[in-house]
């Protein structure tokens, strides 16, 4: 066991942690946790101490599964007010053959020119490279050349979005190996030939918000957020039946269908209302309530996505926890014929609410591959313990990490 990576996705509904091992170019799941969020609203950290408690709990649950400390993570930052900038730069190739460092150096000047004092660098997504001013190629590593021109999409975020997450992660003794955003994680989780060759979109329905991202041939170009998500369904059920929100959430997750087509009015869920009276809810009625809200969210997301481009959107994927509901596909057919439900394919974790966390590990692997790095988030001692049948959690402290400098090796 040589290459282990941990990712944390801080959402309004839950905080997700995923730990994977890369073995023979395949990701194997080692641990995953999903802990109800506190101190996080509309995708933003509003009460840092409560958010810190939630993040610590999620990490500790994952550590209990692993038997070792999680010392480094990739963390998702809020998607609010992201900016996508096309950058271009040129460099002289250092040696006889082009390396990953040459590729990064080719658009390094472009990054510095476009990054304002109020923004924080998140990542760059390479587009293509031109060798010696002539040959255009997507991956020029190990090709001969004297000069290299690189084009890439730079993603930036307001500084407060980055440091609200970074300060909490490092305050609990975990190093922030990298940051990412939902649009990067989701596209990497679901990447396929259709996404790589089309104008496409990914809609991620979260707890408080729904994030809509537009891509051009797999390159993220824009993100919008609408202020509704899965928790609105809980509120609708709670209001209609006058039951508490916890019971409403259980009904949504364990009884209701996303679409009324296959709902059975003879299927009954018994619950007490807020006055303590017995109440019988039939599946058809509550599924109609759920379907109404899902359709409203999908319509709003469809309109936002259409407003991001004047070109035809050829391919749409919908993900997030709500997309796991039974018969969700029928809602998509009603609203967006070109859309399909996401399908997380990691064995042992086939749940769309983890798409961002899983995708961010894939993104990180692509980044270190670009640089030609051999990197693991566990020390040799930790990996030995992880491979041992007698696992025990290491309680030694960790050194606070410094943010993001690894990308440029500075």
CSV table of C-alpha atoms in Angstrom, one decimal, residues 35-357:
chain,number,residue,atom,x,y,z
A,35,UNK,CA,-21.7,13.4,9.3
A,36,UNK,CA,-24.6,15.8,9.7
A,37,UNK,CA,-23.4,19.4,9.3
A,38,UNK,CA,-23.4,22.1,12.0
A,39,UNK,CA,-22.3,25.7,11.6
A,40,UNK,CA,-22.6,25.5,7.8
A,41,UNK,CA,-25.4,27.2,5.8
A,42,UNK,CA,-25.9,27.7,2.1
A,43,UNK,CA,-22.5,26.1,1.6
A,44,UNK,CA,-20.7,28.7,3.8
A,45,UNK,CA,-19.1,28.3,7.2
A,46,UNK,CA,-21.2,30.7,9.4
A,47,UNK,CA,-20.2,29.3,12.9
A,48,UNK,CA,-16.6,28.2,12.8
A,49,UNK,CA,-16.6,26.3,16.1
A,50,UNK,CA,-19.6,24.2,15.3
A,51,UNK,CA,-18.2,23.5,11.8
A,52,UNK,CA,-14.9,22.5,13.4
A,53,UNK,CA,-16.7,20.0,15.6
A,54,UNK,CA,-18.4,18.5,12.6
A,55,UNK,CA,-15.2,18.2,10.6
A,56,UNK,CA,-13.3,16.7,13.5
A,57,UNK,CA,-16.1,14.1,14.0
A,58,UNK,CA,-16.1,13.2,10.3
A,59,UNK,CA,-12.3,12.8,10.3
A,60,UNK,CA,-12.3,10.7,13.6
A,61,UNK,CA,-14.9,8.3,12.1
A,62,UNK,CA,-12.8,7.8,9.1
A,63,UNK,CA,-9.7,7.3,11.3
A,64,UNK,CA,-11.5,4.7,13.3
A,65,UNK,CA,-12.1,2.8,10.1
A,66,UNK,CA,-8.5,3.2,9.0
A,67,UNK,CA,-6.7,2.7,12.3
A,68,UNK,CA,-4.3,5.6,11.5
A,69,UNK,CA,-4.4,9.4,11.8
A,70,UNK,CA,-5.5,11.4,8.7
A,71,UNK,CA,-2.7,13.9,8.5
A,72,UNK,CA,-3.3,15.5,5.1
A,73,UNK,CA,-6.5,16.2,3.1
A,74,UNK,CA,-7.8,17.7,-0.1
A,75,UNK,CA,-10.7,20.1,1.0
A,76,UNK,CA,-13.6,21.5,-1.0
A,77,UNK,CA,-14.1,25.2,-0.6
A,78,UNK,CA,-17.4,27.1,-1.2
A,79,UNK,CA,-18.4,27.6,-4.8
A,80,UNK,CA,-19.7,31.1,-4.2
A,81,UNK,CA,-18.3,33.8,-6.5
A,82,UNK,CA,-15.8,31.6,-8.3
A,83,UNK,CA,-14.1,33.1,-11.3
A,84,UNK,CA,-12.8,31.3,-14.3
A,85,UNK,CA,-10.2,33.0,-16.4
A,86,UNK,CA,-8.5,31.8,-19.6
A,87,UNK,CA,-4.8,32.3,-19.2
A,88,UNK,CA,-1.9,32.0,-21.6
A,89,UNK,CA,1.9,32.0,-21.2
A,90,UNK,CA,5.2,30.9,-22.6
A,91,UNK,CA,8.4,29.5,-21.3
A,92,UNK,CA,11.7,28.1,-22.5
A,93,UNK,CA,12.1,24.4,-22.0
A,94,UNK,CA,14.7,23.6,-19.3
A,95,UNK,CA,16.0,20.4,-20.8
A,96,UNK,CA,16.0,18.4,-24.0
A,97,UNK,CA,12.5,17.0,-23.3
A,98,UNK,CA,9.4,18.8,-22.0
A,99,UNK,CA,8.5,18.0,-18.3
A,100,UNK,CA,5.5,18.6,-16.1
A,101,UNK,CA,7.3,21.6,-14.6
A,102,UNK,CA,7.8,23.1,-18.0
A,103,UNK,CA,4.0,22.7,-18.6
A,104,UNK,CA,3.2,24.5,-15.4
A,105,UNK,CA,5.9,27.2,-16.0
A,106,UNK,CA,4.4,27.9,-19.5
A,107,UNK,CA,1.3,29.5,-18.0
A,108,UNK,CA,2.8,30.7,-14.7
A,109,UNK,CA,3.2,34.3,-15.9
A,110,UNK,CA,-0.4,34.2,-17.0
A,111,UNK,CA,-1.6,33.3,-13.5
A,112,UNK,CA,0.4,36.1,-11.9
A,113,UNK,CA,-1.0,38.6,-14.4
A,114,UNK,CA,-4.7,37.6,-13.9
A,115,UNK,CA,-4.7,37.0,-10.2
A,116,UNK,CA,-6.0,40.0,-8.3
A,117,UNK,CA,-5.2,41.0,-4.7
A,118,UNK,CA,-8.7,40.1,-3.6
A,119,UNK,CA,-8.6,36.6,-5.0
A,120,UNK,CA,-7.0,33.3,-4.0
A,121,UNK,CA,-5.7,30.8,-6.5
A,122,UNK,CA,-7.5,27.5,-6.5
A,123,UNK,CA,-6.2,25.6,-9.5
A,124,UNK,CA,-5.6,25.6,-13.2
A,125,UNK,CA,-7.1,23.2,-15.7
A,126,UNK,CA,-4.7,22.7,-18.7
A,127,UNK,CA,-6.3,23.2,-22.1
A,128,UNK,CA,-3.5,22.7,-24.6
A,129,UNK,CA,0.2,23.4,-25.4
A,130,UNK,CA,2.1,24.6,-28.5
A,131,UNK,CA,5.6,23.3,-29.0
A,132,UNK,CA,8.1,25.7,-30.7
A,133,UNK,CA,5.2,27.8,-31.9
A,134,UNK,CA,3.8,25.1,-34.2
A,135,UNK,CA,2.6,21.8,-32.8
A,136,UNK,CA,-0.5,21.9,-30.6
A,137,UNK,CA,-0.9,19.0,-28.2
A,138,UNK,CA,-2.8,18.3,-25.0
A,139,UNK,CA,0.1,16.6,-23.1
A,140,UNK,CA,3.5,17.5,-24.4
A,141,UNK,CA,5.5,15.7,-21.7
A,142,UNK,CA,8.6,13.9,-23.0
A,143,UNK,CA,8.4,15.6,-26.4
A,144,UNK,CA,11.5,17.5,-27.6
A,145,UNK,CA,11.1,21.3,-27.8
A,146,UNK,CA,12.8,24.6,-27.0
A,147,UNK,CA,9.7,26.8,-26.3
A,148,UNK,CA,6.3,25.9,-24.9
A,149,UNK,CA,3.1,28.0,-25.0
A,150,UNK,CA,0.4,26.9,-22.6
A,151,UNK,CA,-3.3,27.7,-22.4
A,152,UNK,CA,-5.3,26.9,-19.2
A,153,UNK,CA,-8.4,27.8,-17.3
A,154,UNK,CA,-7.6,29.4,-13.9
A,155,UNK,CA,-10.1,29.0,-11.1
A,156,UNK,CA,-10.0,31.7,-8.4
A,157,UNK,CA,-12.1,32.3,-5.3
A,158,UNK,CA,-12.6,35.2,-2.8
A,159,UNK,CA,-9.9,34.9,-0.1
A,160,UNK,CA,-12.5,34.5,2.7
A,161,UNK,CA,-13.9,31.3,1.1
A,162,UNK,CA,-10.5,29.7,1.1
A,163,UNK,CA,-9.3,30.8,4.5
A,164,UNK,CA,-12.6,30.0,6.2
A,165,UNK,CA,-11.9,26.3,5.4
A,166,UNK,CA,-8.1,26.4,5.6
A,167,UNK,CA,-8.0,27.9,9.1
A,168,UNK,CA,-10.3,25.2,10.5
A,169,UNK,CA,-8.5,22.3,8.8
A,170,UNK,CA,-5.1,23.4,10.0
A,171,UNK,CA,-6.4,24.3,13.5
A,172,UNK,CA,-7.2,20.6,14.1
A,173,UNK,CA,-3.7,19.6,13.2
A,174,UNK,CA,-4.4,18.4,9.6
A,175,UNK,CA,-2.3,19.7,6.7
A,176,UNK,CA,-4.2,21.1,3.7
A,177,UNK,CA,-2.6,19.3,0.8
A,178,UNK,CA,-4.7,21.0,-1.7
A,179,UNK,CA,-8.1,22.7,-2.3
A,180,UNK,CA,-10.7,22.3,-4.9
A,181,UNK,CA,-14.3,23.2,-5.8
A,182,UNK,CA,-17.4,21.3,-6.7
A,183,UNK,CA,-17.2,22.0,-10.4
A,184,UNK,CA,-13.7,20.4,-10.5
A,185,UNK,CA,-14.6,17.4,-8.3
A,186,UNK,CA,-17.8,16.6,-10.2
A,187,UNK,CA,-16.3,16.8,-13.7
A,188,UNK,CA,-13.5,14.5,-12.6
A,189,UNK,CA,-15.9,12.0,-11.0
A,190,UNK,CA,-18.1,11.7,-14.1
A,191,UNK,CA,-15.6,12.4,-16.9
A,192,UNK,CA,-16.4,10.6,-20.1
A,193,UNK,CA,-16.1,11.0,-23.9
A,194,UNK,CA,-19.4,12.9,-24.0
A,195,UNK,CA,-18.3,15.5,-21.5
A,196,UNK,CA,-14.9,15.8,-23.1
A,197,UNK,CA,-16.3,16.6,-26.6
A,198,UNK,CA,-19.4,18.8,-25.8
A,199,UNK,CA,-20.8,21.8,-24.2
A,200,UNK,CA,-22.1,20.3,-21.0
A,201,UNK,CA,-23.3,21.0,-17.5
A,202,UNK,CA,-23.4,19.3,-14.1
A,203,UNK,CA,-26.1,20.1,-11.6
A,204,UNK,CA,-25.3,19.2,-8.0
A,205,UNK,CA,-28.3,19.4,-5.7
A,206,UNK,CA,-27.0,19.9,-2.2
A,207,UNK,CA,-28.7,20.5,1.1
A,208,UNK,CA,-29.3,24.2,1.1
A,209,UNK,CA,-28.1,25.1,-2.4
A,210,UNK,CA,-27.9,23.7,-5.9
A,211,UNK,CA,-24.7,24.3,-7.9
A,212,UNK,CA,-24.8,24.6,-11.6
A,213,UNK,CA,-21.5,24.3,-13.6
A,214,UNK,CA,-20.9,24.8,-17.3
A,215,UNK,CA,-18.1,23.0,-19.2
A,216,UNK,CA,-16.6,23.4,-22.6
A,217,UNK,CA,-15.0,20.0,-23.7
A,218,UNK,CA,-14.5,19.1,-20.0
A,219,UNK,CA,-13.0,22.5,-19.0
A,220,UNK,CA,-15.1,24.3,-16.4
A,221,UNK,CA,-16.0,27.8,-17.6
A,222,UNK,CA,-18.7,29.1,-15.2
A,223,UNK,CA,-20.6,28.3,-12.0
A,224,UNK,CA,-23.9,29.5,-10.6
A,225,UNK,CA,-25.7,28.8,-7.4
A,226,UNK,CA,-29.4,28.8,-6.6
A,227,UNK,CA,-30.6,28.9,-3.0
A,228,UNK,CA,-32.7,25.7,-2.8
A,229,UNK,CA,-31.9,22.0,-2.2
A,230,UNK,CA,-32.8,18.9,-0.5
A,231,UNK,CA,-33.7,20.6,2.8
A,232,UNK,CA,-36.5,22.4,1.1
A,233,UNK,CA,-38.2,19.0,0.5
A,234,UNK,CA,-37.9,18.3,4.3
A,235,UNK,CA,-39.6,21.7,5.0
A,236,UNK,CA,-42.4,21.0,2.5
A,237,UNK,CA,-43.2,17.7,4.1
A,238,UNK,CA,-43.0,19.1,7.6
A,239,UNK,CA,-45.3,22.0,6.7
A,240,UNK,CA,-47.9,19.9,4.8
A,241,UNK,CA,-48.3,17.3,7.5
A,242,UNK,CA,-47.4,19.5,10.5
A,243,UNK,CA,-44.7,17.1,11.7
A,244,UNK,CA,-41.2,17.9,12.9
A,245,UNK,CA,-38.3,18.3,10.5
A,246,UNK,CA,-36.5,15.2,11.6
A,247,UNK,CA,-39.5,13.0,10.8
A,248,UNK,CA,-40.0,14.8,7.5
A,249,UNK,CA,-36.4,14.0,6.6
A,250,UNK,CA,-36.8,10.3,7.5
A,251,UNK,CA,-40.0,10.1,5.3
A,252,UNK,CA,-38.1,11.7,2.4
A,253,UNK,CA,-35.1,9.3,2.7
A,254,UNK,CA,-36.9,6.1,3.6
A,255,UNK,CA,-40.5,6.2,2.2
A,256,UNK,CA,-41.2,8.8,-0.5
A,257,UNK,CA,-40.3,8.5,-4.1
A,258,UNK,CA,-38.9,11.3,-6.2
A,259,UNK,CA,-41.7,10.9,-8.8
A,260,UNK,CA,-45.3,9.9,-8.3
A,261,UNK,CA,-45.4,7.5,-11.2
A,262,UNK,CA,-44.7,4.3,-9.2
A,263,UNK,CA,-46.0,5.6,-5.8
A,264,UNK,CA,-48.6,3.5,-4.1
A,265,UNK,CA,-51.4,5.2,-2.2
A,266,UNK,CA,-51.9,2.0,-0.2
A,267,UNK,CA,-48.4,2.2,1.2
A,268,UNK,CA,-48.7,4.0,4.6
A,269,UNK,CA,-46.2,5.6,6.9
A,270,UNK,CA,-47.3,6.3,10.4
A,271,UNK,CA,-46.0,9.3,12.4
A,272,UNK,CA,-47.1,11.7,15.1
A,273,UNK,CA,-47.7,15.3,14.2
A,274,UNK,CA,-46.4,18.2,16.3
A,275,UNK,CA,-49.4,17.9,18.6
A,276,UNK,CA,-48.7,14.2,19.2
A,277,UNK,CA,-51.6,13.0,17.2
A,278,UNK,CA,-51.2,9.8,15.1
A,279,UNK,CA,-51.0,10.5,11.4
A,280,UNK,CA,-51.0,8.1,8.4
A,281,UNK,CA,-49.2,9.4,5.3
A,282,UNK,CA,-49.7,7.5,2.0
A,283,UNK,CA,-46.8,7.2,-0.4
A,284,UNK,CA,-48.6,8.8,-3.4
A,285,UNK,CA,-49.4,12.0,-1.6
A,286,UNK,CA,-46.0,12.6,-0.1
A,287,UNK,CA,-44.3,11.7,-3.4
A,288,UNK,CA,-46.3,14.4,-5.2
A,289,UNK,CA,-45.0,16.9,-2.6
A,290,UNK,CA,-41.4,15.7,-3.2
A,291,UNK,CA,-41.8,15.7,-7.0
A,292,UNK,CA,-43.2,19.2,-7.0
A,293,UNK,CA,-40.1,20.6,-5.2
A,294,UNK,CA,-37.6,18.5,-7.3
A,295,UNK,CA,-39.2,19.8,-10.5
A,296,UNK,CA,-39.0,23.3,-9.2
A,297,UNK,CA,-35.3,22.9,-8.5
A,298,UNK,CA,-34.6,21.3,-11.8
A,299,UNK,CA,-36.4,24.0,-13.7
A,300,UNK,CA,-34.5,26.7,-11.9
A,301,UNK,CA,-31.2,24.9,-12.6
A,302,UNK,CA,-32.1,24.4,-16.2
A,303,UNK,CA,-32.8,28.1,-16.6
A,304,UNK,CA,-29.6,29.1,-14.9
A,305,UNK,CA,-27.6,26.7,-17.0
A,306,UNK,CA,-29.2,28.0,-20.2
A,307,UNK,CA,-28.3,31.6,-19.1
A,308,UNK,CA,-24.6,30.7,-18.9
A,309,UNK,CA,-24.2,30.1,-22.7
A,310,UNK,CA,-25.9,31.0,-26.0
A,311,UNK,CA,-24.7,27.6,-27.4
A,312,UNK,CA,-26.7,24.4,-27.2
A,313,UNK,CA,-25.9,22.3,-24.1
A,314,UNK,CA,-25.6,18.8,-25.4
A,315,UNK,CA,-25.0,16.8,-22.2
A,316,UNK,CA,-26.2,17.3,-18.6
A,317,UNK,CA,-25.4,15.3,-15.5
A,318,UNK,CA,-27.4,15.7,-12.2
A,319,UNK,CA,-25.8,14.6,-9.0
A,320,UNK,CA,-26.0,15.2,-5.2
A,321,UNK,CA,-27.8,13.3,-2.5
A,322,UNK,CA,-31.4,13.9,-3.8
A,323,UNK,CA,-30.5,12.2,-7.1
A,324,UNK,CA,-30.2,8.9,-5.2
A,325,UNK,CA,-33.9,8.9,-4.6
A,326,UNK,CA,-35.9,6.2,-6.3
A,327,UNK,CA,-37.5,7.2,-9.6
A,328,UNK,CA,-35.5,10.4,-9.8
A,329,UNK,CA,-34.9,9.7,-13.5
A,330,UNK,CA,-38.6,10.3,-14.2
A,331,UNK,CA,-38.2,13.9,-12.9
A,332,UNK,CA,-35.3,14.4,-15.3
A,333,UNK,CA,-37.4,13.1,-18.2
A,334,UNK,CA,-40.1,15.6,-17.3
A,335,UNK,CA,-37.8,18.6,-17.1
A,336,UNK,CA,-34.6,17.9,-19.1
A,337,UNK,CA,-34.6,15.3,-21.8
A,338,UNK,CA,-30.9,15.8,-22.4
A,339,UNK,CA,-30.0,15.1,-18.7
A,340,UNK,CA,-29.0,11.9,-17.0
A,341,UNK,CA,-28.4,11.0,-13.4
A,342,UNK,CA,-24.9,10.7,-12.2
A,343,UNK,CA,-23.5,7.3,-11.5
A,344,UNK,CA,-20.7,7.2,-8.9
A,345,UNK,CA,-18.7,4.0,-9.8
A,346,UNK,CA,-16.3,3.7,-6.9
A,347,UNK,CA,-16.9,0.2,-5.5
A,348,UNK,CA,-18.3,0.3,-2.0
A,349,UNK,CA,-19.5,3.9,-2.4
A,350,UNK,CA,-22.1,4.1,-5.1
A,351,UNK,CA,-23.8,7.3,-3.7
A,352,UNK,CA,-23.9,10.5,-5.6
A,353,UNK,CA,-23.6,12.7,-2.5
A,354,UNK,CA,-19.9,11.7,-2.5
A,355,UNK,CA,-19.2,12.7,-6.2
A,356,UNK,CA,-17.3,15.9,-5.3
A,357,UNK,CA,-15.2,14.2,-2.6
